[in-house]
Structure formats: structure tokens, C-alpha cells
Short mmCIF file of C-alpha atoms in Angstrom, two decimals:
data_model
loop_
_atom_site.label_atom_id
_atom_site.label_comp_id
_atom_site.label_asym_id
_atom_site.label_seq_id
_atom_site.Cartn_x
_atom_site.Cartn_y
_atom_site.Cartn_z
CA MET C 26 35.32 62.36 12.31
CA ALA C 27 32.42 60.44 12.13
CA ILE C 28 29.63 60.52 9.26
CA ALA C 29 25.97 60.41 10.10
CA PRO C 30 23.93 58.40 7.07
CA LEU C 31 21.42 60.28 5.46
CA ARG C 32 17.98 59.81 4.73
CA ALA C 33 17.25 58.52 1.37
CA LEU C 34 17.49 60.61 -1.47
CA PRO C 35 15.92 60.51 -4.99
CA MET C 36 18.56 59.30 -7.51
CA ALA C 37 19.06 56.82 -9.93
CA LYS C 38 20.24 53.36 -8.58
CA GLN C 39 23.69 51.76 -9.33
CA GLN C 40 25.53 55.10 -9.99
CA HIS C 41 29.22 54.39 -8.96
CA VAL C 42 31.76 56.01 -6.23
CA THR C 43 35.19 54.49 -6.24
CA TYR C 44 38.27 54.76 -3.96
CA SER C 45 41.39 52.85 -3.46
CA PRO C 46 42.00 50.84 -0.06
CA ALA C 47 45.59 52.64 0.49
CA TYR C 48 48.49 52.89 3.10
CA THR C 49 50.90 55.79 2.50
CA LEU C 50 54.70 54.82 3.42
CA VAL C 51 56.85 58.51 3.41
CA PRO C 52 60.51 58.05 2.69
CA THR C 53 61.35 61.33 4.16
CA TYR C 54 59.35 64.57 5.40
CA GLU C 55 62.26 66.88 4.71
CA CYS C 56 61.79 69.20 1.88
CA PHE C 57 63.49 71.91 0.15
CA ASN C 58 60.27 73.64 -0.33
CA ARG C 59 58.58 75.97 1.82
CA CYS C 60 54.88 76.48 1.01
CA SER C 61 53.16 78.39 3.70
CA TYR C 62 50.54 76.04 3.70
CA CYS C 63 52.45 73.31 4.28
CA ASN C 64 51.25 70.63 7.25
CA PHE C 65 53.98 68.02 6.12
CA ARG C 66 57.31 68.92 5.65
CA VAL C 67 60.72 68.70 7.98
CA GLU C 68 63.51 70.69 7.44
CA PRO C 69 66.54 69.13 5.45
CA GLY C 70 68.77 67.38 7.59
CA GLN C 71 66.07 66.97 10.52
CA ASP C 72 64.33 63.94 9.86
CA THR C 73 65.38 60.50 9.54
CA TRP C 74 64.53 58.29 6.55
CA LEU C 75 62.50 55.31 6.68
CA SER C 76 64.14 52.37 6.42
CA LEU C 77 63.51 49.48 4.53
CA SER C 78 63.03 47.17 7.46
CA THR C 79 60.46 49.49 8.71
CA ALA C 80 58.85 49.86 5.44
CA GLU C 81 58.76 45.57 5.44
CA GLN C 82 57.32 45.50 9.06
CA ARG C 83 54.48 48.12 7.98
CA LEU C 84 53.43 46.26 4.87
CA ARG C 85 53.71 42.92 6.40
CA SER C 86 51.44 44.24 9.53
CA LEU C 87 48.70 45.08 6.64
CA HIS C 88 48.53 41.62 5.51
CA LEU C 89 47.48 40.76 9.07
CA THR C 90 44.69 43.44 9.75
CA PRO C 91 42.45 43.70 6.64
CA GLY C 92 39.08 45.26 7.97
CA ALA C 93 40.92 46.69 11.28
CA ALA C 94 39.32 49.68 13.27
CA SER C 95 42.26 52.11 11.96
CA GLY C 96 42.05 51.10 8.19
CA PRO C 97 39.63 50.17 5.56
CA ALA C 98 37.33 47.22 5.25
CA GLN C 99 38.77 46.06 2.18
CA PRO C 100 42.43 44.37 2.22
CA VAL C 101 45.04 47.16 1.54
CA THR C 102 46.20 47.14 -2.44
CA GLU C 103 47.68 50.69 -3.22
CA ILE C 104 50.94 51.65 -1.61
CA LEU C 105 50.72 55.36 -1.82
CA ILE C 106 55.12 56.25 -1.69
CA LEU C 107 54.79 60.13 -0.68
CA SER C 108 57.85 62.25 0.13
CA GLY C 109 59.34 65.59 0.88
CA GLU C 110 61.57 66.72 -1.73
CA VAL C 111 65.72 66.48 -1.64
CA HIS C 112 67.05 69.23 -4.27
CA PRO C 113 67.91 67.81 -7.60
CA HIS C 114 71.45 69.00 -7.05
CA SER C 115 72.00 67.61 -3.43
CA ALA C 116 74.76 65.19 -3.00
CA ARG C 117 71.86 63.16 -0.88
CA ARG C 118 69.42 63.15 -4.30
CA GLY C 119 70.53 59.54 -5.23
CA ALA C 120 70.13 58.14 -2.33
CA TRP C 121 66.89 59.53 -1.81
CA PHE C 122 65.48 58.47 -5.32
CA GLN C 123 67.21 55.04 -4.42
CA ARG C 124 65.38 54.50 -1.09
CA ILE C 125 61.96 55.25 -2.87
CA TYR C 126 62.89 52.63 -5.36
CA GLN C 127 63.63 49.95 -3.17
CA ILE C 128 60.59 50.84 -1.24
CA CYS C 129 58.31 50.25 -4.57
CA GLU C 130 60.32 46.95 -5.33
CA LEU C 131 59.25 45.71 -1.93
CA ALA C 132 55.83 46.74 -1.97
CA LEU C 133 55.74 44.71 -5.03
CA SER C 134 57.21 41.81 -3.44
CA LEU C 135 54.52 41.72 -0.86
CA GLY C 136 51.68 41.66 -3.66
CA PHE C 137 50.97 45.68 -3.21
CA LEU C 138 50.85 48.10 -5.65
CA PRO C 139 52.73 50.86 -5.38
CA HIS C 140 51.63 54.63 -6.69
CA SER C 141 54.77 57.69 -6.01
CA ASN C 142 54.12 60.90 -5.61
CA VAL C 143 57.60 62.07 -4.63
CA GLY C 144 57.85 65.51 -6.62
CA PRO C 145 59.21 66.74 -9.89
CA LEU C 146 61.45 64.27 -11.47
CA SER C 147 64.25 64.23 -14.37
CA ARG C 148 63.10 61.72 -17.44
CA ALA C 149 65.90 59.09 -16.46
CA GLU C 150 64.03 59.23 -12.78
CA MET C 151 60.72 58.56 -13.91
CA GLU C 152 61.53 55.79 -16.44
CA THR C 153 62.92 54.06 -13.62
CA LEU C 154 60.39 54.40 -11.50
CA LYS C 155 57.48 53.04 -14.31
CA THR C 156 59.28 50.28 -13.95
CA VAL C 157 57.94 49.69 -10.30
CA ASN C 158 54.85 51.89 -10.27
CA VAL C 159 51.67 50.73 -11.65
CA SER C 160 50.71 54.75 -11.74
CA MET C 161 52.54 58.16 -10.61
CA GLY C 162 51.04 61.18 -9.72
CA LEU C 163 52.14 64.77 -8.99
CA MET C 164 49.93 67.95 -7.86
CA LEU C 165 49.87 70.58 -10.35
CA GLU C 166 47.89 72.85 -7.83
CA GLN C 167 47.66 76.01 -10.02
CA VAL C 168 49.24 77.33 -13.40
CA THR C 169 49.11 80.94 -12.05
CA PRO C 170 52.79 82.66 -11.58
CA ALA C 171 51.04 84.82 -9.08
CA LEU C 172 51.77 82.23 -6.44
CA VAL C 173 55.11 82.36 -6.98
CA ALA C 174 55.15 85.70 -5.08
CA THR C 175 52.96 84.68 -2.19
CA VAL C 176 52.30 80.85 -0.88
CA HIS C 177 54.91 79.40 -3.01
CA ARG C 178 57.92 82.29 -2.70
CA GLN C 179 59.99 79.59 -1.20
CA ALA C 180 58.74 76.78 -3.06
CA PRO C 181 61.23 76.37 -6.08
CA SER C 182 59.86 73.14 -7.16
CA LYS C 183 56.31 74.76 -7.75
CA VAL C 184 56.95 76.89 -10.36
CA PRO C 185 53.99 76.25 -12.74
CA ASP C 186 55.85 75.37 -16.07
CA LEU C 187 58.07 72.89 -14.03
CA ARG C 188 54.96 71.14 -12.87
CA LEU C 189 53.30 71.14 -16.14
CA GLN C 190 56.74 69.39 -17.92
CA GLN C 191 56.44 67.16 -15.39
CA VAL C 192 52.46 66.18 -16.29
CA GLU C 193 53.24 66.41 -19.78
CA GLN C 194 56.85 64.34 -19.19
CA ALA C 195 54.83 61.49 -17.73
CA GLY C 196 52.43 61.61 -20.87
CA ALA C 197 55.38 60.93 -23.26
CA LEU C 198 56.45 58.06 -21.11
CA GLN C 199 52.97 56.64 -21.03
CA ILE C 200 52.76 56.78 -17.30
CA PRO C 201 49.34 56.28 -16.02
CA PHE C 202 49.20 59.65 -13.95
CA THR C 203 46.88 61.46 -11.23
CA THR C 204 46.72 65.22 -10.82
CA GLY C 205 45.13 67.89 -9.35
CA LEU C 206 44.32 71.48 -8.03
CA LEU C 207 45.20 72.77 -4.83
CA LEU C 208 41.89 75.14 -3.66
CA GLY C 209 41.98 78.29 -1.76
CA ILE C 210 45.47 79.12 -2.22
CA GLY C 211 45.07 82.57 -3.11
CA GLU C 212 43.89 82.01 -6.93
CA THR C 213 41.13 83.42 -8.90
CA VAL C 214 38.14 81.58 -10.62
CA ALA C 215 39.75 82.40 -13.50
CA ASP C 216 43.01 80.74 -12.57
CA ARG C 217 41.05 77.41 -11.88
CA VAL C 218 40.15 77.42 -14.90
CA GLU C 219 42.95 77.99 -16.70
CA THR C 220 44.69 75.28 -14.74
CA LEU C 221 41.93 72.72 -15.52
CA GLU C 222 42.46 74.20 -19.49
CA ALA C 223 45.80 72.94 -19.14
CA ILE C 224 45.49 69.84 -17.83
CA ALA C 225 42.90 69.27 -20.54
CA GLN C 226 45.01 69.76 -23.41
CA LEU C 227 47.95 67.83 -22.08
CA HIS C 228 45.61 64.72 -21.96
CA ARG C 229 44.29 65.70 -25.00
CA GLN C 230 47.41 65.07 -26.10
CA TRP C 231 48.60 62.48 -24.42
CA GLY C 232 45.57 60.38 -22.94
CA HIS C 233 47.48 59.68 -19.53
CA ILE C 234 45.72 61.48 -16.86
CA GLN C 235 43.27 59.15 -14.80
CA GLU C 236 42.49 61.34 -12.12
CA VAL C 237 42.51 64.91 -11.05
CA ILE C 238 41.93 65.73 -7.38
CA LEU C 239 40.22 68.90 -6.32
CA GLN C 240 41.53 69.36 -3.03
CA PRO C 241 40.03 72.19 -0.76
CA TYR C 242 43.13 74.23 1.52
CA SER C 243 42.31 73.18 5.03
CA PRO C 244 44.21 74.87 7.53
CA GLY C 245 45.97 72.95 9.94
CA THR C 246 48.31 72.87 12.92
CA THR C 247 52.03 73.52 11.63
CA GLU C 248 51.60 75.64 8.78
CA GLN C 249 52.87 79.26 8.38
CA ARG C 250 49.61 80.45 6.61
CA SER C 251 46.71 80.00 9.17
CA SER C 252 44.25 81.20 6.73
CA GLU C 253 40.45 80.40 6.13
CA PRO C 254 39.37 77.07 4.74
CA LEU C 255 38.03 77.26 1.29
CA PRO C 256 34.09 77.44 1.90
CA LEU C 257 32.81 74.16 0.20
CA SER C 258 30.25 75.53 -1.81
CA GLU C 259 33.27 76.81 -3.68
CA LEU C 260 34.75 73.55 -4.14
CA VAL C 261 31.13 72.12 -5.35
CA GLU C 262 31.17 75.09 -7.83
CA THR C 263 34.68 73.81 -8.87
CA VAL C 264 33.76 70.34 -8.97
CA ALA C 265 31.28 71.71 -11.89
CA LEU C 266 33.45 73.82 -13.29
CA ALA C 267 36.24 70.36 -13.71
CA ARG C 268 33.44 68.36 -15.16
CA ALA C 269 32.38 70.59 -18.13
CA ILE C 270 36.13 71.71 -18.55
CA LEU C 271 37.69 68.22 -18.45
CA PRO C 272 37.40 65.37 -21.02
CA SER C 273 34.97 62.89 -19.61
CA ASP C 274 37.18 60.13 -19.43
CA ILE C 275 39.23 61.95 -16.75
CA THR C 276 37.61 61.31 -13.04
CA LEU C 277 37.38 63.60 -11.15
CA GLN C 278 38.26 62.85 -7.21
CA ILE C 279 37.51 64.71 -3.76
CA PRO C 280 39.25 63.87 -0.58
CA PRO C 281 36.38 62.48 1.63
CA ASN C 282 38.39 63.56 5.18
CA LEU C 283 38.17 67.37 3.78
CA VAL C 284 34.44 67.24 3.23
CA ARG C 285 32.84 67.65 6.31
CA SER C 286 29.30 66.80 5.93
CA PRO C 287 27.41 64.52 4.13
CA GLU C 288 25.62 67.14 2.42
CA GLN C 289 28.33 68.40 0.90
CA LEU C 290 30.14 65.06 -0.19
CA LEU C 291 26.60 64.25 -1.93
CA ALA C 292 26.35 68.07 -3.49
CA CYS C 293 30.17 67.33 -4.72
CA LEU C 294 29.29 63.71 -6.45
CA ALA C 295 26.12 65.53 -7.85
CA ALA C 296 28.29 68.02 -9.61
CA GLY C 297 30.53 65.27 -11.44
CA ALA C 298 32.85 63.76 -8.65
CA ARG C 299 33.15 59.96 -9.10
CA ASP C 300 36.11 59.04 -6.82
CA LEU C 301 37.03 59.55 -2.78
CA GLY C 302 41.12 58.58 -3.46
CA GLY C 303 42.80 56.48 -1.18
CA ILE C 304 41.12 55.87 2.06
CA CYS C 305 44.36 55.36 4.26
CA PRO C 306 44.79 55.07 8.31
CA LYS C 307 46.54 58.41 8.12
CA ASP C 308 46.38 61.54 5.80
CA GLU C 309 49.59 62.59 5.77
CA VAL C 310 49.32 65.73 3.75
CA ASN C 311 46.28 66.73 6.13
CA PRO C 312 47.27 65.42 9.24
CA ASP C 313 44.65 67.10 11.39
CA TYR C 314 41.73 65.33 9.35
CA ASP C 315 41.10 62.00 9.64
CA HIS C 316 39.66 60.05 6.95
CA PRO C 317 35.97 58.40 7.71
CA LEU C 318 35.94 54.64 7.51
CA GLN C 319 34.94 52.85 4.68
CA ALA C 320 31.91 51.52 6.65
CA GLU C 321 30.78 54.85 7.33
CA LEU C 322 31.53 56.65 3.64
CA THR C 323 29.33 53.18 2.67
CA ALA C 324 26.52 53.94 4.64
CA VAL C 325 26.61 57.45 3.58
CA LEU C 326 26.56 56.84 -0.01
CA GLU C 327 24.26 53.56 -0.07
CA THR C 328 21.80 55.61 1.79
CA ALA C 329 21.88 58.10 -1.14
CA GLY C 330 21.44 55.60 -4.08
CA TRP C 331 25.49 55.11 -4.77
CA GLN C 332 27.45 52.38 -4.96
CA PHE C 333 30.69 52.35 -3.34
CA LEU C 334 33.15 50.43 -4.81
CA PRO C 335 37.01 49.63 -4.13
CA ARG C 336 39.23 50.05 -7.08
CA LEU C 337 43.01 49.61 -8.05
CA PRO C 338 45.77 52.51 -8.41
CA VAL C 339 45.64 51.88 -12.04
CA TYR C 340 42.22 52.42 -14.31
CA PRO C 341 41.73 49.06 -16.53
CA GLN C 342 42.43 51.33 -19.96
CA TYR C 343 46.05 51.46 -19.01
CA ASP C 344 46.94 48.12 -18.35
CA ALA C 345 48.63 47.99 -21.71
CA TRP C 346 51.17 50.45 -20.58
CA LEU C 347 52.66 48.81 -17.59
CA VAL C 348 55.49 46.55 -17.86
CA PRO C 349 54.81 43.35 -18.16
CA SER C 350 55.86 41.95 -14.74
CA LEU C 351 53.29 44.85 -13.17
CA ARG C 352 50.89 43.87 -15.78
CA ALA C 353 50.51 40.43 -14.37
CA ILE C 354 50.01 41.19 -10.59
CA VAL C 355 47.72 43.87 -11.64
CA GLN C 356 45.33 41.23 -13.38
CA ALA C 357 45.57 39.26 -10.32
CA HIS C 358 44.14 41.73 -8.24
CA ARG C 359 41.48 42.57 -10.92
CA HIS C 360 40.51 38.94 -10.72
CA ARG C 361 39.93 39.19 -7.09
CA LEU C 362 37.92 42.26 -7.05
CA ALA C 363 35.76 40.91 -9.97
CA ALA C 364 35.50 37.79 -7.85
CA GLN C 365 34.33 39.53 -4.94
CA ALA C 366 31.90 41.72 -6.83
CA LYS C 367 29.99 38.31 -7.60
#
């Protein structure tokens, strides 16, 4: 969806909004959860997993097309490995995990920076993926148990305690982490506060949460739920709430393809959001909502006094947590970004 620039607004110059030039690889869409709002999943056994040869073909093509009309103007840096979940006790869990690991290795070998978001993992699985990911993520969504009886009734891995355990486990393993809230799925404002406070507590303990995504529910064409979208006035209010509750070193992220006007986007920034996430050719989670092009977002933001800057999927304060081989690749990318900024 095209976004038209706004007239200049009274705002201090050189305020920064960041984004990650990204591309998504999906090892499989199959998932044993059946969240009623999902527009991503395929029934287990009904999806062909992404082969390594196809993954390599797609990744190599990214080197040839920076700035193409279908993608960001900046060369792609982040490879988001986003997967449906194979049940922890499935006989295919090992093969699924190996495929994820191999895709991360492949991305690294081609100079990209992997970020995996593949559902709850065991501690051993997380330790293994830490060696081939510069950061990882998992949406907490909401910590209220009430949703287990509604939208998460058939989603065993959406039990709040399990997901809280995963976020804490990432901290214990010193994995730079992204989590977030899904807004408008039946929670109350008090539930949102409780979820934000839980994230704040975990970050104060471990210091590992880079970003919190505030994602408004936006109905799609393949979900079971088909409810009304979150009023974007509530998104702006939740951004302000999150900024008041979360530690200041956690960046608030909003998805620009789900914020449907420049006025709403800028209102979210005024309330405290400072990142627009991975700008990809396709939002796999919300496939009915195309990402604006990076050039369109730049025009909107610069007109309003914001500087729109690319970033890496790992924030600088976490570089020391990376294994040496990853740290070397990250530093090369940081030098490239610094040279571009001059």
C-alpha cells in the first residue's frame, strides 16, 4: 500500500527511526498450533519443507537485486528464519531443527545475519542456535491465561508460562532477544499492562531484550476468527503505555504495513516507538498486508523531521554476547553502515 508524504510538522531535527533491511525464509508453514487468528499455518504433513538448494538460490539472488522494486533500497542484511512449529515429541522434530540450523549456516556463509523465530525451543536447541544466530525472537503475545480458552484453545505452545520461560531462557543464555505483544485478540488493557510488566521484569533480571513489537491484530483471508481489526487509536495508547512501563533501553517496534496512514504512523512515533522492524518483500505472518517500500517510508518520515536509518538485527550493546565467528561478521556489517553514513 502506497504511503503519501505529509506536510512538514514542527519537530526537532535528527530524531532517528530505524529498520532492518530483511528477507524471510520459511522452513515450513506447518504448525501443530491452531490459533484462530493465524494466516500463516498449514496442517502438519501438508506442506513441503524449504530445501537447502531453494534457500541458497533465494539468498544468492538477494546479492544481485539490492534496491529492486520488490524489496528495500538497502542491501538485505537480516535473514529472518520464521517457521511453523513441529511438535516437541514428533519424530520429525530433529529433522525440522536440523533444517533450521542448516539454513542459518547457509545464510552466514553468504554474508547475511540470521535471526530465528521458530517457536518455543529446549535449552539445548537454543544453545545450538545461538552459535548461528546474531539474535532470536518469540512473541509473548499476552500472558493472561484467559486466551487459552478462546483464541489459543488449540494452541498448546501459547500457554503463557511456557512462553515466559522461553524469554527467560534466552536471557540466561545471553541471547539478544525480540519479543512482543499481539493486540486486539481478546485481551483487556489490564492484560496488556501485565504482559508489559512481565517483559520489564525479565529484562531487568537479564538485560537481553532488544525490542518489543506492538503488533495490532489485522484480519486476514485464511484465519478462522475474522474479527474487527484493533482500532489504531488503541495502538497509539499502547505504545505510550509500553514506553512508560518498559526500561528505556528496550526499543519499541511497530509494523508499518499494519499502520495504515502516515498520521497514525507518526502518532506511534510521537508516543515512543522508534523502530519499524524488518522491511521485507512479504510479511509472512500478515500476507494480506504489503510492506511499504523503504523509499516511501523515508519520504513520510523525513518530511516530518525523522531520519530513517538501517540497522542490524543485533544491537551494538550485545555484540560481546556473540560467539567470535558471528562477532566478526557483525563488525564487518557495522563498518559498512558507518561508511555509508559518512
